[in-house]
């Protein structure tokens, strides 16, 4: 009887062992086959997930963030509070590599102020809490933008529901409440985002139409009143080099500063591609003239899309690395460039595939969270210039 029980027990144990061994073999094979094909794989459209990151191969080496602190530059990424709290690998990579976080969407008007009398700080609070627990700074993004406005705002605009005074009250209440909620916890705010057109004119927007051009100065003033310690930025794209847009941004800032408006810096988004990016000397010249105004510069949303080139993948990634290296080098050499952020953590988290409808790989880490040539290029400059 006992002999039979022992046999059954042994049989069960052997069976379990066989299952475990088979599972491990399959897992290893799966992992290897993903690794083998990686060089040619880019983010498929609409499949961004936060759970594909595997332990980076550089885990014991000095990180981007720690090295860049040596020359006074914060290195950042756009993040989601949800992923920070639900995906350990995502959170681990963020806390290891970065010193600065920007909530990609959670502090935008449509998310944080979904009804006239209701604010929702849930996801933004997750980002701020994670940053505090890990000793990272936060860039608040963004207080005033024409885009990602809630329905209650756009509906009221369409219906002409409010007077100029009422729109002023709405925007002031929004800024006081959001900046006030995070007072002392946000290192820098993108106060106004994308207010100038590529032709160098004030961009037509709900805020321009309802309040008038003053909305920009008022927004900076209110943000300063709500948190006098936070750095306040104007943030935009395509104004990185010397062109009509960057000239208008410069003139606007000059005017604001002369009028005593509290502006601390310019956010250069840096959404660029292998075939379209600012020349290093122009970027440096633009940073210099902003420095002469007393303004800091943050590279706020960098990504380098590769879909516009048909070169082999290895060549594209090498060109991408050279572009990242060039932009980082200009920032490092400019005394007023104090932060360098990418727009998303890995290629699996980028906004670009869903926006363009094409696969891409625009960031420093691949879909598995492994460092790409661009990451290595920046690490190499950081190490060589310590
Ligand atoms: O939140 C809704 C969700 O409820 C819904 O189920 C889902 C269905 O599509 O959409 C979700 O909203 C999306 C939102 O991101 C949050 O994921 C929007 O459709 C989508 O359009 C939105 O895209 C964001 C985009 O700004 C909006 O213009 C991107 O994630 C974000 O990366 C991007 O960021 C901007 C910066 O703020 C400013 N500079 C340019 C940069 C790139 O466009």
Coordinates of C-alpha atoms and ligand atoms in Angstrom, one line a residue:
X1 CA 0.0 0.0 0.0
X2 CA 2.7 2.4 1.2
X3 CA 4.8 1.3 -1.9
X4 CA 2.0 2.2 -4.2
X5 CA 1.6 5.7 -2.5
X6 CA 5.3 6.3 -2.9
X7 CA 5.2 5.4 -6.6
X8 CA 2.2 7.7 -7.2
X9 CA 4.0 10.5 -5.2
X10 CA 7.2 10.0 -7.3
X11 CA 5.2 9.9 -10.5
X12 CA 3.5 13.2 -9.5
X13 CA 6.9 14.9 -8.6
X14 CA 8.5 13.7 -11.9
X15 CA 5.5 14.9 -13.8
X16 CA 5.8 18.4 -12.2
X17 CA 9.5 18.5 -12.9
X18 CA 8.9 17.6 -16.5
X19 CA 6.4 20.5 -16.8
X20 CA 8.8 23.0 -15.2
X21 CA 11.7 21.9 -17.4
X22 CA 9.7 22.0 -20.6
X23 CA 8.3 25.5 -19.7
X24 CA 11.8 26.8 -19.0
X25 CA 13.1 25.5 -22.2
X26 CA 10.2 27.0 -24.2
X27 CA 10.7 30.3 -22.3
X28 CA 14.4 30.4 -23.1
X29 CA 13.8 29.6 -26.8
X30 CA 11.1 32.3 -27.0
X31 CA 13.5 34.8 -25.4
X32 CA 16.4 33.9 -27.8
X33 CA 14.2 34.0 -30.9
X34 CA 13.0 37.6 -29.9
X35 CA 16.6 38.6 -29.3
X36 CA 17.8 37.2 -32.7
X37 CA 15.2 39.2 -34.6
X38 CA 15.4 42.4 -32.5
X39 CA 17.7 44.3 -34.9
X40 CA 15.0 44.4 -37.5
X41 CA 12.0 44.8 -35.3
X42 CA 10.3 48.2 -34.7
X43 CA 7.2 49.0 -32.8
X44 CA 4.1 47.6 -34.6
X45 CA 1.4 50.2 -34.9
X46 CA -1.0 50.3 -32.0
X47 CA 0.6 47.6 -29.9
X48 CA 2.5 49.7 -27.4
X49 CA 2.5 47.8 -24.1
X50 CA 4.3 48.5 -20.9
X51 CA 5.2 45.0 -20.0
X52 CA 7.8 43.9 -22.5
X53 CA 10.9 45.3 -20.7
X54 CA 13.5 42.8 -19.7
X55 CA 16.4 43.5 -17.3
X56 CA 18.8 45.9 -19.2
X57 CA 22.2 44.4 -20.0
X58 CA 23.8 47.6 -18.6
X59 CA 22.2 47.2 -15.1
X60 CA 25.4 47.4 -13.2
X61 CA 27.0 50.3 -15.3
X62 CA 26.6 54.0 -14.3
X63 CA 23.3 55.3 -15.6
X64 CA 22.5 58.2 -18.0
X65 CA 21.0 60.2 -15.2
X66 CA 23.8 59.7 -12.7
X67 CA 26.5 60.5 -15.2
X68 CA 24.8 63.7 -16.6
X69 CA 24.4 65.1 -13.1
X70 CA 28.1 65.6 -13.3
X71 CA 27.6 68.4 -15.8
X72 CA 24.4 69.8 -14.2
X73 CA 22.0 68.2 -16.7
X74 CA 18.9 66.3 -15.7
X75 CA 18.0 63.4 -17.9
X76 CA 14.3 62.7 -18.3
X77 CA 11.6 60.7 -19.8
X78 CA 7.9 61.1 -20.4
X79 CA 6.0 58.6 -18.2
X80 CA 2.6 57.3 -17.2
X81 CA 1.7 57.0 -13.5
X82 CA -0.3 53.9 -14.3
X83 CA 2.7 52.1 -15.8
X84 CA 5.0 53.3 -13.0
X85 CA 2.8 51.6 -10.5
X86 CA 1.8 48.4 -12.4
X87 CA 4.9 47.4 -14.4
X88 CA 7.9 46.7 -12.2
X89 CA 10.3 46.5 -15.1
X90 CA 9.1 49.9 -16.5
X91 CA 9.5 51.5 -13.0
X92 CA 12.9 49.9 -12.5
X93 CA 14.3 51.2 -15.8
X94 CA 12.9 54.7 -15.1
X95 CA 14.3 54.9 -11.6
X96 CA 17.7 53.5 -12.7
X97 CA 18.3 55.7 -15.7
X98 CA 16.6 59.0 -15.2
X99 CA 16.7 62.0 -12.8
X100 CA 13.6 63.8 -14.3
X101 CA 10.1 62.7 -15.2
X102 CA 7.3 64.3 -17.2
X103 CA 3.8 63.0 -17.0
X104 CA 3.0 62.4 -20.7
X105 CA -0.7 63.0 -20.4
X106 CA -1.9 63.0 -16.8
X107 CA -1.5 66.7 -16.0
X108 CA -3.1 67.9 -19.2
X109 CA -6.4 69.9 -18.9
X110 CA -8.7 67.1 -20.2
X111 CA -7.3 64.6 -17.7
X112 CA -6.7 66.7 -14.6
X113 CA -9.8 69.0 -14.9
X114 CA -12.5 66.9 -16.5
X115 CA -15.5 69.0 -15.3
X116 CA -15.9 72.7 -14.4
X117 CA -15.9 71.9 -10.7
X118 CA -13.9 68.7 -10.6
X119 CA -10.2 68.0 -10.7
X120 CA -8.6 64.5 -11.0
X121 CA -5.1 64.3 -9.7
X122 CA -4.9 60.5 -9.6
X123 CA -2.4 59.7 -12.3
X124 CA -0.4 62.9 -11.8
X125 CA -0.1 62.1 -8.1
X126 CA 1.3 58.6 -9.0
X127 CA 4.0 60.2 -11.0
X128 CA 4.9 62.8 -8.3
X129 CA 4.9 60.1 -5.6
X130 CA 7.1 57.8 -7.6
X131 CA 9.5 60.7 -8.3
X132 CA 9.6 61.6 -4.6
X133 CA 10.3 58.0 -3.5
X134 CA 13.1 57.7 -6.0
X135 CA 14.7 61.2 -5.6
X136 CA 13.7 62.3 -9.1
X137 CA 12.4 65.8 -10.2
X138 CA 9.2 66.4 -12.1
X139 CA 8.4 68.7 -15.1
X140 CA 4.8 69.5 -15.0
X141 CA 3.1 69.3 -18.4
X142 CA 1.2 71.4 -19.4
X143 CA -1.1 74.2 -18.1
X144 CA -2.2 76.0 -21.2
X145 CA -2.5 74.3 -24.6
X146 CA -5.0 74.4 -27.4
X147 CA -5.1 70.6 -27.5
X148 CA -6.4 67.9 -25.1
X149 CA -9.0 70.2 -23.7
X150 CA -12.0 68.6 -22.0
X151 CA -15.4 68.5 -23.6
X152 CA -16.9 70.9 -21.1
X153 CA -14.4 73.5 -22.3
X154 CA -14.7 73.0 -26.0
X155 CA -18.5 72.8 -25.8
X156 CA -18.7 76.0 -23.9
X157 CA -16.4 77.6 -26.5
X158 CA -18.5 76.4 -29.4
X159 CA -21.7 77.6 -27.8
X160 CA -20.1 81.0 -26.8
X161 CA -21.2 80.3 -23.2
X162 CA -18.7 82.5 -21.4
X163 CA -17.5 86.1 -21.5
X164 CA -13.8 87.0 -21.6
X165 CA -13.9 87.7 -17.9
X166 CA -15.4 84.2 -17.3
X167 CA -12.7 82.5 -19.4
X168 CA -10.1 84.4 -17.5
X169 CA -11.6 83.1 -14.3
X170 CA -11.7 79.5 -15.7
X171 CA -8.0 79.6 -16.7
X172 CA -6.9 81.3 -13.5
X173 CA -8.8 78.8 -11.4
X174 CA -7.2 75.9 -13.4
X175 CA -3.7 77.2 -13.0
X176 CA -4.1 78.1 -9.3
X177 CA -5.6 74.7 -8.5
X178 CA -3.2 72.5 -10.5
X179 CA 0.0 74.4 -9.6
X180 CA -1.3 74.8 -6.0
X181 CA -2.0 71.1 -5.7
X182 CA 1.6 70.3 -6.6
X183 CA 3.2 73.3 -4.9
X184 CA 6.8 72.5 -3.9
X185 CA 6.8 69.2 -5.8
X186 CA 7.3 70.3 -9.4
X187 CA 10.7 71.4 -10.5
X188 CA 9.5 73.1 -13.7
X189 CA 6.2 73.7 -15.4
X190 CA 5.5 73.9 -19.1
X191 CA 3.1 76.8 -18.5
X192 CA 2.2 77.5 -22.1
X193 CA 2.6 74.9 -24.8
X194 CA 2.7 75.4 -28.6
X195 CA 1.2 78.9 -28.8
X196 CA 3.2 79.9 -32.0
X197 CA 2.6 78.7 -35.5
X198 CA 5.4 77.6 -37.9
X199 CA 4.9 80.9 -39.7
X200 CA 5.8 82.8 -36.5
X201 CA 2.3 84.0 -35.7
X202 CA 0.3 83.5 -32.5
X203 CA -1.5 80.2 -33.1
X204 CA -5.2 80.4 -33.4
X205 CA -6.6 78.8 -30.3
X206 CA -9.4 78.8 -27.9
X207 CA -7.3 80.8 -25.4
X208 CA -6.2 83.4 -27.9
X209 CA -9.8 83.7 -29.2
X210 CA -11.5 84.0 -25.8
X211 CA -8.9 85.9 -23.7
X212 CA -6.7 87.5 -26.3
X213 CA -2.8 87.6 -26.6
X214 CA -2.6 88.5 -22.9
X215 CA -3.4 84.8 -22.0
X216 CA 0.3 84.0 -22.2
X217 CA 1.5 86.6 -19.8
X218 CA -1.4 86.0 -17.4
X219 CA -0.7 82.2 -17.4
X220 CA 2.9 82.8 -16.3
X221 CA 1.9 85.3 -13.7
X222 CA -0.7 83.0 -12.2
X223 CA 1.6 80.0 -12.2
X224 CA 4.2 82.1 -10.4
X225 CA 1.7 83.2 -7.8
X226 CA 0.6 79.6 -7.2
X227 CA 4.2 78.3 -6.8
X228 CA 6.9 80.9 -6.6
X229 CA 9.7 78.3 -6.5
X230 CA 8.8 76.4 -9.7
X231 CA 10.7 77.2 -12.9
X232 CA 8.3 78.4 -15.6
X233 CA 8.8 77.4 -19.2
X234 CA 7.4 78.1 -22.7
X235 CA 7.4 74.8 -24.6
X236 CA 7.2 74.3 -28.4
X237 CA 8.4 72.2 -31.4
X238 CA 10.3 73.2 -34.6
X239 CA 11.8 76.3 -32.9
X240 CA 15.0 74.6 -32.0
X241 CA 17.2 76.0 -34.8
X242 CA 17.3 79.5 -36.3
X243 CA 14.0 80.1 -38.1
X244 CA 11.0 82.3 -38.1
X245 CA 9.4 80.3 -35.3
X246 CA 12.4 80.4 -33.0
X247 CA 12.8 84.1 -33.8
X248 CA 9.2 84.7 -32.7
X249 CA 9.6 82.7 -29.6
X250 CA 12.7 84.7 -28.8
X251 CA 10.9 88.0 -29.4
X252 CA 7.9 86.9 -27.4
X253 CA 10.1 86.0 -24.4
X254 CA 12.1 89.2 -24.7
X255 CA 8.9 91.2 -24.5
X256 CA 7.5 89.2 -21.6
X257 CA 10.8 89.5 -19.6
X258 CA 10.9 93.3 -20.3
X259 CA 7.3 93.5 -19.0
X260 CA 8.4 91.7 -15.8
X261 CA 6.6 88.5 -16.6
X262 CA 8.1 85.5 -14.7
X263 CA 9.6 83.3 -17.4
X264 CA 12.6 81.0 -16.6
X265 CA 13.1 79.0 -19.7
X266 CA 12.3 77.6 -23.1
X267 CA 11.3 74.0 -23.7
X268 CA 12.6 72.7 -27.0
X269 CA 10.5 69.7 -27.7
X270 CA 12.9 68.2 -30.4
X271 CA 10.5 65.9 -32.2
X272 CA 12.8 65.2 -35.1
X273 CA 13.7 62.5 -37.7
X274 CA 16.6 61.0 -39.5
X275 CA 16.0 63.4 -42.4
X276 CA 14.9 66.5 -40.5
X277 CA 16.7 67.9 -37.5
X278 CA 18.3 71.2 -36.5
X279 CA 21.9 71.9 -37.4
X280 CA 24.1 71.8 -34.3
X281 CA 25.5 75.3 -34.9
X282 CA 22.0 76.8 -35.2
X283 CA 20.8 75.0 -32.1
X284 CA 23.8 76.3 -30.2
X285 CA 23.3 79.8 -31.5
X286 CA 19.6 79.7 -30.5
X287 CA 20.6 78.5 -27.0
X288 CA 23.2 81.3 -26.8
X289 CA 20.7 84.0 -27.6
X290 CA 18.2 82.7 -25.1
X291 CA 21.0 82.6 -22.5
X292 CA 21.7 86.3 -23.2
X293 CA 18.1 86.9 -22.2
X294 CA 18.8 85.0 -18.9
X295 CA 16.7 81.9 -20.0
X296 CA 17.4 78.3 -19.4
X297 CA 16.7 75.7 -22.1
X298 CA 15.3 72.2 -21.6
X299 CA 15.2 69.6 -24.3
X300 CA 11.7 68.4 -23.3
X301 CA 10.4 65.8 -25.7
X302 CA 13.1 64.4 -27.8
X303 CA 12.5 61.5 -30.2
X304 CA 14.1 60.7 -33.5
X305 CA 11.8 58.9 -35.9
X306 CA 13.4 56.5 -38.3
X307 CA 10.4 55.7 -40.6
X308 CA 11.3 58.3 -43.2
X309 CA 14.5 56.5 -44.2
X310 CA 14.7 53.3 -46.2
X311 CA 18.3 52.5 -45.2
X312 CA 19.0 49.1 -43.6
X313 CA 17.9 49.1 -39.9
X314 CA 21.5 49.0 -38.5
X315 CA 22.3 52.1 -40.6
X316 CA 19.2 53.9 -39.4
X317 CA 19.9 53.2 -35.8
X318 CA 23.5 54.4 -36.2
X319 CA 22.3 57.6 -37.8
X320 CA 19.8 58.0 -35.0
X321 CA 22.6 57.5 -32.5
X322 CA 24.7 60.2 -34.2
X323 CA 21.8 62.7 -34.1
X324 CA 21.1 62.0 -30.4
X325 CA 24.8 62.4 -29.7
X326 CA 24.9 65.7 -31.6
X327 CA 21.9 67.2 -29.8
X328 CA 23.1 66.1 -26.4
X329 CA 26.6 67.5 -27.1
X330 CA 25.1 70.9 -27.9
X331 CA 23.1 70.8 -24.7
X332 CA 26.2 69.8 -22.7
X333 CA 28.2 72.6 -24.2
X334 CA 25.5 75.3 -23.5
X335 CA 25.7 76.5 -19.9
X336 CA 22.0 77.3 -19.9
X337 CA 20.8 73.8 -21.2
X338 CA 19.9 72.1 -17.9
X339 CA 17.6 69.2 -18.9
X340 CA 17.4 66.6 -21.7
X341 CA 14.2 64.5 -21.8
X342 CA 12.9 61.9 -24.3
X343 CA 9.2 61.6 -25.0
X344 CA 8.5 58.1 -23.8
X345 CA 10.6 55.4 -22.1
X346 CA 11.1 52.7 -24.8
X347 CA 10.2 52.2 -28.4
X348 CA 7.1 50.3 -27.1
X349 CA 5.9 53.5 -25.4
X350 CA 6.3 56.1 -28.1
X351 CA 3.3 58.2 -29.4
X352 CA 4.7 58.1 -32.9
X353 CA 3.5 54.8 -34.3
X354 CA -0.1 55.6 -33.5
X355 CA 0.2 59.2 -34.6
X356 CA 1.8 58.4 -38.0
X357 CA 0.3 55.0 -38.6
X358 CA 3.7 53.6 -39.2
X359 CA 6.1 51.4 -37.2
X360 CA 9.0 53.3 -35.7
X361 CA 11.8 53.1 -33.1
X362 CA 12.4 56.7 -32.0
X363 CA 13.8 56.4 -28.4
X364 CA 16.9 55.3 -26.5
X365 CA 15.6 51.9 -25.5
X366 CA 14.2 49.2 -27.8
X367 CA 10.8 47.5 -27.3
X368 CA 12.4 45.2 -24.7
X369 CA 14.0 48.0 -22.7
X370 CA 17.4 47.2 -24.1
X371 CA 19.8 50.1 -24.7
X372 CA 20.1 51.1 -28.4
X373 CA 23.1 52.6 -30.2
X374 CA 21.6 56.0 -29.3
X375 CA 21.8 55.2 -25.6
X376 CA 25.3 54.0 -25.9
X377 CA 26.3 57.1 -27.9
X378 CA 25.1 59.4 -25.1
X379 CA 26.7 57.2 -22.4
X380 CA 30.0 57.4 -24.2
X381 CA 30.0 61.2 -24.4
X382 CA 29.0 61.3 -20.7
X383 CA 31.9 59.0 -19.7
X384 CA 34.4 60.8 -21.9
X385 CA 33.5 64.3 -20.6
X386 CA 33.5 63.6 -16.9
Ligands
LIG1 O1 -7.4 58.9 -22.7 C1 -8.0 58.4 -23.9 C2 -8.7 57.1 -23.6 O2 -9.7 57.3 -22.7 C3 -9.2 56.4 -24.9 O3 -9.7 55.1 -24.6 C4 -8.1 56.3 -25.9 C5 -8.5 55.8 -27.2 O4 -7.7 56.2 -28.3 O5 -7.6 57.6 -26.1 C6 -7.0 58.2 -24.9 O6 -6.5 59.4 -25.2 C7 -5.3 59.5 -26.0 C8 -4.3 60.1 -25.1 O7 -3.1 60.3 -25.8 C9 -3.9 59.3 -23.9 O8 -3.4 58.1 -24.2 C10 -5.5 60.3 -27.2 O9 -6.4 59.5 -28.1 C11 -4.3 60.5 -27.9 O10 -4.5 61.5 -29.0 C12 -3.3 61.2 -26.9 O11 -2.1 61.4 -27.6 C13 -1.2 62.3 -26.9 C14 -0.9 63.5 -27.7 O12 0.0 64.3 -27.0 C15 -2.2 64.4 -27.9 O13 -1.9 65.4 -28.8 C16 0.1 61.5 -26.8 O14 -0.1 60.4 -25.9 C17 1.2 62.4 -26.2 O15 2.4 61.8 -26.3 C18 1.3 63.7 -27.0 O16 2.2 64.5 -26.4 C19 2.5 65.8 -27.0 C20 2.9 66.7 -25.9 O17 1.9 66.8 -24.9 C21 3.1 68.2 -26.5 N1 4.1 68.1 -27.6 C22 3.8 67.1 -28.7 C23 3.6 65.7 -28.1 C24 3.3 64.7 -29.2 O18 2.1 65.0 -29.8

